[in-house]
mmCIF file of C-alpha atoms in Angstrom:
data_model
loop_
_atom_site.group_PDB
_atom_site.id
_atom_site.type_symbol
_atom_site.label_atom_id
_atom_site.label_comp_id
_atom_site.label_asym_id
_atom_site.label_seq_id
_atom_site.Cartn_x
_atom_site.Cartn_y
_atom_site.Cartn_z
ATOM 1 C CA UNK A 1 58.203 -32.846 216.992
ATOM 2 C CA UNK A 2 60.947 -34.385 219.318
ATOM 3 C CA UNK A 3 62.313 -31.979 221.786
ATOM 4 C CA UNK A 4 65.983 -31.799 221.042
ATOM 5 C CA UNK A 5 65.120 -31.244 217.165
ATOM 6 C CA UNK A 6 62.777 -28.628 218.503
ATOM 7 C CA UNK A 7 65.920 -27.212 220.450
ATOM 8 C CA UNK A 8 68.172 -27.442 217.873
ATOM 9 C CA UNK A 9 65.782 -25.393 215.708
ATOM 10 C CA UNK A 10 65.560 -22.600 218.111
ATOM 11 C CA UNK A 11 67.118 -19.232 216.625
ATOM 12 C CA UNK A 12 69.176 -17.830 219.181
ATOM 13 C CA UNK A 13 70.343 -14.305 219.666
ATOM 14 C CA UNK A 14 73.997 -14.786 219.416
ATOM 15 C CA UNK A 15 73.102 -16.283 215.921
ATOM 16 C CA UNK A 16 71.285 -13.507 214.607
ATOM 17 C CA UNK A 17 74.267 -11.109 215.697
ATOM 18 C CA UNK A 18 76.863 -13.110 213.969
ATOM 19 C CA UNK A 19 74.366 -13.455 210.885
ATOM 20 C CA UNK A 20 74.080 -9.699 211.063
ATOM 21 C CA UNK A 21 77.482 -9.375 211.361
ATOM 22 C CA UNK A 22 78.562 -11.664 208.233
ATOM 23 C CA UNK A 23 75.932 -9.695 206.462
ATOM 24 C CA UNK A 24 77.197 -6.410 206.458
ATOM 25 C CA UNK A 25 80.711 -7.509 205.491
ATOM 26 C CA UNK A 26 79.321 -9.424 202.782
ATOM 27 C CA UNK A 27 77.650 -6.349 201.615
ATOM 28 C CA UNK A 28 80.277 -4.109 202.206
ATOM 29 C CA UNK A 29 82.518 -6.276 199.999
ATOM 30 C CA UNK A 30 79.918 -6.358 197.193
ATOM 31 C CA UNK A 31 79.424 -2.784 197.021
ATOM 32 C CA UNK A 32 83.118 -2.097 196.394
ATOM 33 C CA UNK A 33 83.505 -4.228 193.442
ATOM 34 C CA UNK A 34 79.555 -5.051 192.627
ATOM 35 C CA UNK A 35 79.032 -3.985 188.530
ATOM 36 C CA UNK A 36 77.406 -1.070 187.485
ATOM 37 C CA UNK A 37 76.406 0.306 183.944
ATOM 38 C CA UNK A 38 79.227 1.303 181.983
ATOM 39 C CA UNK A 39 79.635 4.406 180.073
ATOM 40 C CA UNK A 40 79.658 4.575 176.594
ATOM 41 C CA UNK A 41 83.096 4.436 175.063
ATOM 42 C CA UNK A 42 83.860 7.600 172.255
ATOM 43 C CA UNK A 43 86.678 7.109 169.989
ATOM 44 C CA UNK A 44 88.243 10.932 169.368
ATOM 45 C CA UNK A 45 91.164 12.545 168.378
ATOM 46 C CA UNK A 46 92.852 15.627 169.356
ATOM 47 C CA UNK A 47 95.171 17.777 167.409
ATOM 48 C CA UNK A 48 98.224 18.040 169.672
ATOM 49 C CA UNK A 49 101.501 19.837 168.377
ATOM 50 C CA UNK A 50 100.063 19.795 164.840
ATOM 51 C CA UNK A 51 99.301 15.915 165.212
ATOM 52 C CA UNK A 52 96.531 13.747 165.490
ATOM 53 C CA UNK A 53 96.035 11.877 168.180
ATOM 54 C CA UNK A 54 93.569 8.964 169.106
ATOM 55 C CA UNK A 55 92.056 8.294 172.305
ATOM 56 C CA UNK A 56 89.202 6.304 173.803
ATOM 57 C CA UNK A 57 87.027 8.061 176.480
ATOM 58 C CA UNK A 58 84.512 7.087 178.378
ATOM 59 C CA UNK A 59 82.623 8.170 181.711
ATOM 60 C CA UNK A 60 83.388 11.838 181.132
ATOM 61 C CA UNK A 61 80.643 12.829 183.666
ATOM 62 C CA UNK A 62 82.948 11.354 186.404
ATOM 63 C CA UNK A 63 85.482 13.645 188.680
ATOM 64 C CA UNK A 64 88.187 11.040 189.110
ATOM 65 C CA UNK A 65 90.157 10.438 185.720
ATOM 66 C CA UNK A 66 92.214 7.300 184.945
ATOM 67 C CA UNK A 67 94.573 7.246 182.264
ATOM 68 C CA UNK A 68 95.377 3.925 180.598
ATOM 69 C CA UNK A 69 99.057 4.043 179.093
ATOM 70 C CA UNK A 70 99.410 0.955 176.569
ATOM 71 C CA UNK A 71 102.563 -1.165 175.917
ATOM 72 C CA UNK A 72 104.508 -2.765 172.784
ATOM 73 C CA UNK A 73 103.422 -2.612 170.307
ATOM 74 C CA UNK A 74 99.884 -1.798 170.878
ATOM 75 C CA UNK A 75 97.425 0.946 171.132
ATOM 76 C CA UNK A 76 94.561 1.587 173.255
ATOM 77 C CA UNK A 77 92.714 -1.204 171.977
ATOM 78 C CA UNK A 78 94.111 -3.436 174.210
ATOM 79 C CA UNK A 79 92.001 -1.949 176.979
ATOM 80 C CA UNK A 80 88.697 -2.679 175.246
ATOM 81 C CA UNK A 81 87.534 -4.905 178.095
ATOM 82 C CA UNK A 82 88.927 -2.896 181.045
ATOM 83 C CA UNK A 83 87.329 0.466 179.750
ATOM 84 C CA UNK A 84 83.877 -0.612 180.485
ATOM 85 C CA UNK A 85 84.305 -2.047 183.905
ATOM 86 C CA UNK A 86 85.820 0.951 185.019
ATOM 87 C CA UNK A 87 83.569 3.790 183.133
ATOM 88 C CA UNK A 88 80.454 3.522 185.230
ATOM 89 C CA UNK A 89 82.609 4.808 188.564
ATOM 90 C CA UNK A 90 85.344 7.035 186.349
ATOM 91 C CA UNK A 91 86.329 9.109 183.660
ATOM 92 C CA UNK A 92 88.701 7.041 181.315
ATOM 93 C CA UNK A 93 91.082 7.895 179.052
ATOM 94 C CA UNK A 94 93.294 5.611 176.924
ATOM 95 C CA UNK A 95 95.409 7.038 174.161
ATOM 96 C CA UNK A 96 97.500 5.951 171.302
ATOM 97 C CA UNK A 97 100.630 7.161 171.358
ATOM 98 C CA UNK A 98 102.186 9.119 168.126
ATOM 99 C CA UNK A 99 103.313 6.566 166.152
ATOM 100 C CA UNK A 100 101.091 3.554 167.254
ATOM 101 C CA UNK A 101 97.444 2.581 166.470
ATOM 102 C CA UNK A 102 94.947 4.986 164.834
ATOM 103 C CA UNK A 103 97.539 8.117 165.629
ATOM 104 C CA UNK A 104 99.549 9.963 163.244
ATOM 105 C CA UNK A 105 102.689 8.547 162.379
ATOM 106 C CA UNK A 106 105.464 10.904 161.332
ATOM 107 C CA UNK A 107 108.202 8.915 158.777
ATOM 108 C CA UNK A 108 110.787 7.519 161.190
ATOM 109 C CA UNK A 109 113.399 8.951 158.936
ATOM 110 C CA UNK A 110 112.364 12.029 159.462
ATOM 111 C CA UNK A 111 110.996 11.906 163.160
ATOM 112 C CA UNK A 112 113.131 9.780 165.428
ATOM 113 C CA UNK A 113 111.096 8.068 168.335
ATOM 114 C CA UNK A 114 111.753 7.956 171.760
ATOM 115 C CA UNK A 115 109.789 7.684 175.231
ATOM 116 C CA UNK A 116 110.337 11.439 175.479
ATOM 117 C CA UNK A 117 108.418 11.897 172.584
ATOM 118 C CA UNK A 118 105.808 9.706 173.587
ATOM 119 C CA UNK A 119 105.575 11.589 176.830
ATOM 120 C CA UNK A 120 105.235 15.030 175.491
ATOM 121 C CA UNK A 121 102.074 14.103 173.179
ATOM 122 C CA UNK A 122 100.269 12.240 176.147
ATOM 123 C CA UNK A 123 100.690 14.618 178.139
ATOM 124 C CA UNK A 124 99.825 17.370 175.282
ATOM 125 C CA UNK A 125 96.706 15.644 174.679
ATOM 126 C CA UNK A 126 95.598 15.922 178.777
ATOM 127 C CA UNK A 127 96.570 19.456 178.782
ATOM 128 C CA UNK A 128 94.290 19.890 175.441
ATOM 129 C CA UNK A 129 91.578 17.864 177.081
ATOM 130 C CA UNK A 130 91.633 20.011 180.204
ATOM 131 C CA UNK A 131 92.864 17.309 182.659
ATOM 132 C CA UNK A 132 94.430 18.945 185.503
ATOM 133 C CA UNK A 133 94.888 15.255 187.873
ATOM 134 C CA UNK A 134 94.499 11.956 187.290
ATOM 135 C CA UNK A 135 94.822 8.201 188.208
ATOM 136 C CA UNK A 136 98.053 6.274 185.969
ATOM 137 C CA UNK A 137 97.536 3.086 184.516
ATOM 138 C CA UNK A 138 101.262 2.148 183.218
ATOM 139 C CA UNK A 139 101.737 -1.401 181.311
ATOM 140 C CA UNK A 140 104.917 -1.882 179.575
ATOM 141 C CA UNK A 141 105.864 0.993 177.223
ATOM 142 C CA UNK A 142 103.591 2.567 179.505
ATOM 143 C CA UNK A 143 106.171 2.648 182.563
ATOM 144 C CA UNK A 144 108.613 4.945 180.321
ATOM 145 C CA UNK A 145 105.782 7.136 179.250
ATOM 146 C CA UNK A 146 104.021 7.489 182.399
ATOM 147 C CA UNK A 147 107.249 8.112 184.762
ATOM 148 C CA UNK A 148 108.502 11.030 182.360
ATOM 149 C CA UNK A 149 104.920 12.550 182.690
ATOM 150 C CA UNK A 150 105.137 12.378 186.291
ATOM 151 C CA UNK A 151 108.619 13.425 186.381
ATOM 152 C CA UNK A 152 107.434 16.448 184.364
ATOM 153 C CA UNK A 153 104.385 17.014 186.580
ATOM 154 C CA UNK A 154 105.011 15.397 189.484
ATOM 155 C CA UNK A 155 101.722 17.095 191.572
ATOM 156 C CA UNK A 156 99.350 15.922 188.940
ATOM 157 C CA UNK A 157 99.052 12.412 190.114
ATOM 158 C CA UNK A 158 96.254 10.927 192.452
ATOM 159 C CA UNK A 159 97.208 7.432 192.194
ATOM 160 C CA UNK A 160 99.873 4.936 190.486
ATOM 161 C CA UNK A 161 98.434 1.200 189.066
ATOM 162 C CA UNK A 162 101.154 -0.372 187.487
ATOM 163 C CA UNK A 163 100.566 -3.918 185.561
ATOM 164 C CA UNK A 164 103.863 -5.215 184.445
ATOM 165 C CA UNK A 165 105.642 -2.400 183.945
ATOM 166 C CA UNK A 166 109.449 -2.081 185.288
ATOM 167 C CA UNK A 167 111.133 0.674 186.962
ATOM 168 C CA UNK A 168 113.673 -1.545 188.630
ATOM 169 C CA UNK A 169 116.474 -3.939 187.232
ATOM 170 C CA UNK A 170 115.022 -6.730 189.411
ATOM 171 C CA UNK A 171 112.167 -6.679 186.780
ATOM 172 C CA UNK A 172 114.494 -7.775 183.785
ATOM 173 C CA UNK A 173 116.670 -10.885 183.437
ATOM 174 C CA UNK A 174 120.363 -10.247 182.934
ATOM 175 C CA UNK A 175 120.026 -11.537 179.415
ATOM 176 C CA UNK A 176 117.474 -9.154 178.833
ATOM 177 C CA UNK A 177 119.146 -6.357 180.314
ATOM 178 C CA UNK A 178 122.236 -7.110 177.661
ATOM 179 C CA UNK A 179 119.483 -7.272 175.089
ATOM 180 C CA UNK A 180 118.288 -3.706 175.715
ATOM 181 C CA UNK A 181 121.918 -2.507 175.868
ATOM 182 C CA UNK A 182 123.011 -3.959 172.591
ATOM 183 C CA UNK A 183 119.727 -2.698 170.734
ATOM 184 C CA UNK A 184 120.581 0.620 171.898
ATOM 185 C CA UNK A 185 124.718 0.712 171.450
ATOM 186 C CA UNK A 186 125.114 -1.980 168.486
ATOM 187 C CA UNK A 187 124.534 -0.356 165.307
ATOM 188 C CA UNK A 188 125.526 -2.835 162.791
ATOM 189 C CA UNK A 189 123.160 -4.360 160.224
ATOM 190 C CA UNK A 190 122.600 -7.577 161.978
ATOM 191 C CA UNK A 191 121.413 -6.300 165.097
ATOM 192 C CA UNK A 192 118.824 -3.869 163.248
ATOM 193 C CA UNK A 193 117.660 -7.018 161.670
ATOM 194 C CA UNK A 194 117.203 -8.971 164.653
ATOM 195 C CA UNK A 195 115.314 -6.008 166.487
ATOM 196 C CA UNK A 196 113.421 -5.432 163.122
ATOM 197 C CA UNK A 197 112.146 -9.597 163.165
ATOM 198 C CA UNK A 198 110.352 -9.073 166.282
ATOM 199 C CA UNK A 199 107.955 -6.690 164.601
ATOM 200 C CA UNK A 200 107.042 -9.538 162.114
ATOM 201 C CA UNK A 201 103.535 -10.992 162.433
ATOM 202 C CA UNK A 202 105.068 -14.556 163.641
ATOM 203 C CA UNK A 203 106.543 -12.357 166.362
ATOM 204 C CA UNK A 204 103.693 -10.617 167.527
ATOM 205 C CA UNK A 205 101.643 -13.526 167.437
ATOM 206 C CA UNK A 206 103.629 -16.248 169.049
ATOM 207 C CA UNK A 207 106.435 -14.220 170.867
ATOM 208 C CA UNK A 208 103.944 -11.650 172.148
ATOM 209 C CA UNK A 209 100.101 -12.521 172.908
ATOM 210 C CA UNK A 210 100.201 -16.663 172.791
ATOM 211 C CA UNK A 211 104.070 -16.812 174.599
ATOM 212 C CA UNK A 212 102.360 -16.739 178.093
ATOM 213 C CA UNK A 213 99.015 -18.563 177.524
ATOM 214 C CA UNK A 214 100.220 -21.812 175.873
ATOM 215 C CA UNK A 215 98.204 -23.847 178.366
ATOM 216 C CA UNK A 216 94.900 -21.886 177.652
ATOM 217 C CA UNK A 217 95.297 -19.913 174.514
ATOM 218 C CA UNK A 218 91.677 -19.661 174.018
ATOM 219 C CA UNK A 219 91.647 -16.570 176.806
ATOM 220 C CA UNK A 220 93.616 -14.592 174.175
ATOM 221 C CA UNK A 221 91.408 -12.686 171.772
ATOM 222 C CA UNK A 222 93.013 -12.955 167.909
ATOM 223 C CA UNK A 223 91.705 -9.399 167.818
ATOM 224 C CA UNK A 224 94.843 -8.380 169.920
ATOM 225 C CA UNK A 225 97.367 -9.103 167.299
ATOM 226 C CA UNK A 226 95.174 -8.683 164.285
ATOM 227 C CA UNK A 227 94.924 -5.075 165.449
ATOM 228 C CA UNK A 228 98.636 -4.337 166.382
ATOM 229 C CA UNK A 229 99.685 -6.036 162.619
ATOM 230 C CA UNK A 230 96.961 -3.809 160.953
ATOM 231 C CA UNK A 231 99.349 -0.913 162.344
ATOM 232 C CA UNK A 232 102.745 -3.062 161.266
ATOM 233 C CA UNK A 233 102.096 -3.259 157.737
ATOM 234 C CA UNK A 234 104.449 -1.162 156.137
ATOM 235 C CA UNK A 235 108.598 -1.078 157.002
ATOM 236 C CA UNK A 236 108.003 2.825 158.448
ATOM 237 C CA UNK A 237 105.333 1.065 160.628
ATOM 238 C CA UNK A 238 107.700 -1.610 162.026
ATOM 239 C CA UNK A 239 110.842 0.926 161.955
ATOM 240 C CA UNK A 240 109.095 3.101 164.578
ATOM 241 C CA UNK A 241 108.699 0.027 166.961
ATOM 242 C CA UNK A 242 112.029 -0.834 166.220
ATOM 243 C CA UNK A 243 113.104 2.863 167.278
ATOM 244 C CA UNK A 244 111.472 2.513 170.669
ATOM 245 C CA UNK A 245 113.562 -0.715 171.290
ATOM 246 C CA UNK A 246 116.773 0.675 170.597
ATOM 247 C CA UNK A 247 115.625 3.820 173.076
ATOM 248 C CA UNK A 248 114.293 1.028 175.534
ATOM 249 C CA UNK A 249 117.691 1.025 177.089
ATOM 250 C CA UNK A 250 117.672 4.793 178.008
ATOM 251 C CA UNK A 251 114.926 3.912 180.420
ATOM 252 C CA UNK A 252 117.019 1.264 182.574
ATOM 253 C CA UNK A 253 119.416 4.356 183.203
ATOM 254 C CA UNK A 254 116.486 6.248 184.342
ATOM 255 C CA UNK A 255 115.422 4.201 186.303
ATOM 256 C CA UNK A 256 117.224 5.602 189.969
ATOM 257 C CA UNK A 257 115.011 9.173 188.534
ATOM 258 C CA UNK A 258 111.598 6.953 188.645
ATOM 259 C CA UNK A 259 112.478 5.574 191.840
ATOM 260 C CA UNK A 260 113.322 8.942 194.087
ATOM 261 C CA UNK A 261 110.238 10.299 192.451
ATOM 262 C CA UNK A 262 108.166 7.271 194.111
ATOM 263 C CA UNK A 263 110.166 7.828 197.626
ATOM 264 C CA UNK A 264 109.856 11.419 197.634
ATOM 265 C CA UNK A 265 105.876 11.642 196.902
ATOM 266 C CA UNK A 266 104.961 8.134 198.185
ATOM 267 C CA UNK A 267 101.751 7.915 195.300
ATOM 268 C CA UNK A 268 99.418 5.779 196.394
ATOM 269 C CA UNK A 269 100.020 2.699 194.265
ATOM 270 C CA UNK A 270 98.417 -0.800 193.589
ATOM 271 C CA UNK A 271 100.619 -3.215 191.637
ATOM 272 C CA UNK A 272 98.865 -6.178 189.886
ATOM 273 C CA UNK A 273 101.276 -7.961 187.701
ATOM 274 C CA UNK A 274 101.177 -11.119 185.715
ATOM 275 C CA UNK A 275 103.464 -13.615 187.386
ATOM 276 C CA UNK A 276 103.989 -15.668 184.475
ATOM 277 C CA UNK A 277 105.606 -12.812 182.481
ATOM 278 C CA UNK A 278 109.055 -14.169 181.475
ATOM 279 C CA UNK A 279 109.962 -10.745 180.083
ATOM 280 C CA UNK A 280 109.249 -8.429 183.049
ATOM 281 C CA UNK A 281 109.189 -10.842 185.686
ATOM 282 C CA UNK A 282 107.608 -10.767 189.386
ATOM 283 C CA UNK A 283 110.575 -9.431 191.032
ATOM 284 C CA UNK A 284 110.028 -6.421 189.424
ATOM 285 C CA UNK A 285 106.503 -6.018 190.920
ATOM 286 C CA UNK A 286 108.175 -6.739 194.558
ATOM 287 C CA UNK A 287 110.745 -4.145 193.875
ATOM 288 C CA UNK A 288 108.456 -1.253 194.024
ATOM 289 C CA UNK A 289 108.008 -2.138 197.886
ATOM 290 C CA UNK A 290 111.915 -0.754 198.233
ATOM 291 C CA UNK A 291 110.266 2.760 197.725
ATOM 292 C CA UNK A 292 106.773 2.382 198.038
ATOM 293 C CA UNK A 293 106.043 0.081 201.194
ATOM 294 C CA UNK A 294 102.718 0.909 201.532
ATOM 295 C CA UNK A 295 101.729 -0.205 197.883
ATOM 296 C CA UNK A 296 99.554 -2.835 197.469
ATOM 297 C CA UNK A 297 100.917 -5.820 195.688
ATOM 298 C CA UNK A 298 99.008 -9.012 193.769
ATOM 299 C CA UNK A 299 100.592 -11.144 191.721
ATOM 300 C CA UNK A 300 97.765 -12.919 189.447
ATOM 301 C CA UNK A 301 98.204 -15.979 187.716
ATOM 302 C CA UNK A 302 98.575 -14.076 184.123
ATOM 303 C CA UNK A 303 101.002 -13.275 181.796
ATOM 304 C CA UNK A 304 102.503 -9.867 180.300
ATOM 305 C CA UNK A 305 99.013 -9.157 178.847
ATOM 306 C CA UNK A 306 97.087 -9.561 182.054
ATOM 307 C CA UNK A 307 94.477 -7.181 180.634
ATOM 308 C CA UNK A 308 93.633 -9.239 177.828
ATOM 309 C CA UNK A 309 93.734 -12.255 180.272
ATOM 310 C CA UNK A 310 91.802 -10.651 183.486
ATOM 311 C CA UNK A 311 90.147 -7.657 182.828
ATOM 312 C CA UNK A 312 87.543 -8.510 185.055
ATOM 313 C CA UNK A 313 90.044 -9.352 188.356
ATOM 314 C CA UNK A 314 91.910 -6.284 187.502
ATOM 315 C CA UNK A 315 89.156 -3.920 187.318
ATOM 316 C CA UNK A 316 88.394 -5.206 190.709
ATOM 317 C CA UNK A 317 91.211 -4.564 192.598
ATOM 318 C CA UNK A 318 91.295 -1.184 191.055
ATOM 319 C CA UNK A 319 87.576 -0.050 192.383
ATOM 320 C CA UNK A 320 88.746 -1.521 195.518
ATOM 321 C CA UNK A 321 91.863 0.254 195.791
ATOM 322 C CA UNK A 322 90.274 3.664 194.492
ATOM 323 C CA UNK A 323 87.501 3.169 196.691
ATOM 324 C CA UNK A 324 89.555 2.903 200.207
ATOM 325 C CA UNK A 325 91.413 6.030 198.866
ATOM 326 C CA UNK A 326 88.328 8.078 198.582
ATOM 327 C CA UNK A 327 87.334 7.216 202.023
#
């Protein structure tokens, strides 16, 4: 063999050291996000204040609990892909709000639906299940439900995970702020009909699930809207969601309270936000850093339903984040 070639093939100590460092770094990275076998998801009901509340549960054997709060107009079904990705490491609970999914849905003519009501029933569920501490994943409607829970029980939170869940006016365009204000204050039939139209089949499919994925609609499972529409078959079902949309403006008025909570308690916070969401825009994600400057922020190439588009990517961020907290 030519001497030059022989010299180039020699393994130098410096090369060995560099390779060992590279290997250790790679292994530590993989350890944080490497896949583990999921726990079986179970499907249960609990009696909360005389009402049946449905919830999905997995990984009960683990000490850390993550509660997944869903958005409009969905249910815990929206977390069907995320739950298995987390349940090998964490105890995961994903409830259906009162009036949503498989949970009881009292007649909206006799039971007015507000975010305070939804929060009371989620709190009641966790109390029934004897969950004393938890990390909270909030998306869309999950933000106003979750922040009300935190204000009522500020010391129960281990960590906050925010996915397209607004707590700042920066996250809403001026027209959208005006829409929520009108929905709350304008009781005319025209306004009522306008809000009611948002719960139609066409609106759920095209203005919700497919709106942000027009270039790659194949990423969005038709199971998502089929499931939602199953629970929006009657006028009463749709009026429940209308009442919540009408109540939404009260969340904007409460934003200062939520922000004060963040400033005071500085909860460990992970923000994974679909930057292609035109409803809850990315400025709303960045605004969290004003009050929790140590939060981790990741803007994903996805839309409002990021957990439908990128469940694996979101799970990796959550696992890395939770691992850091445990160190």
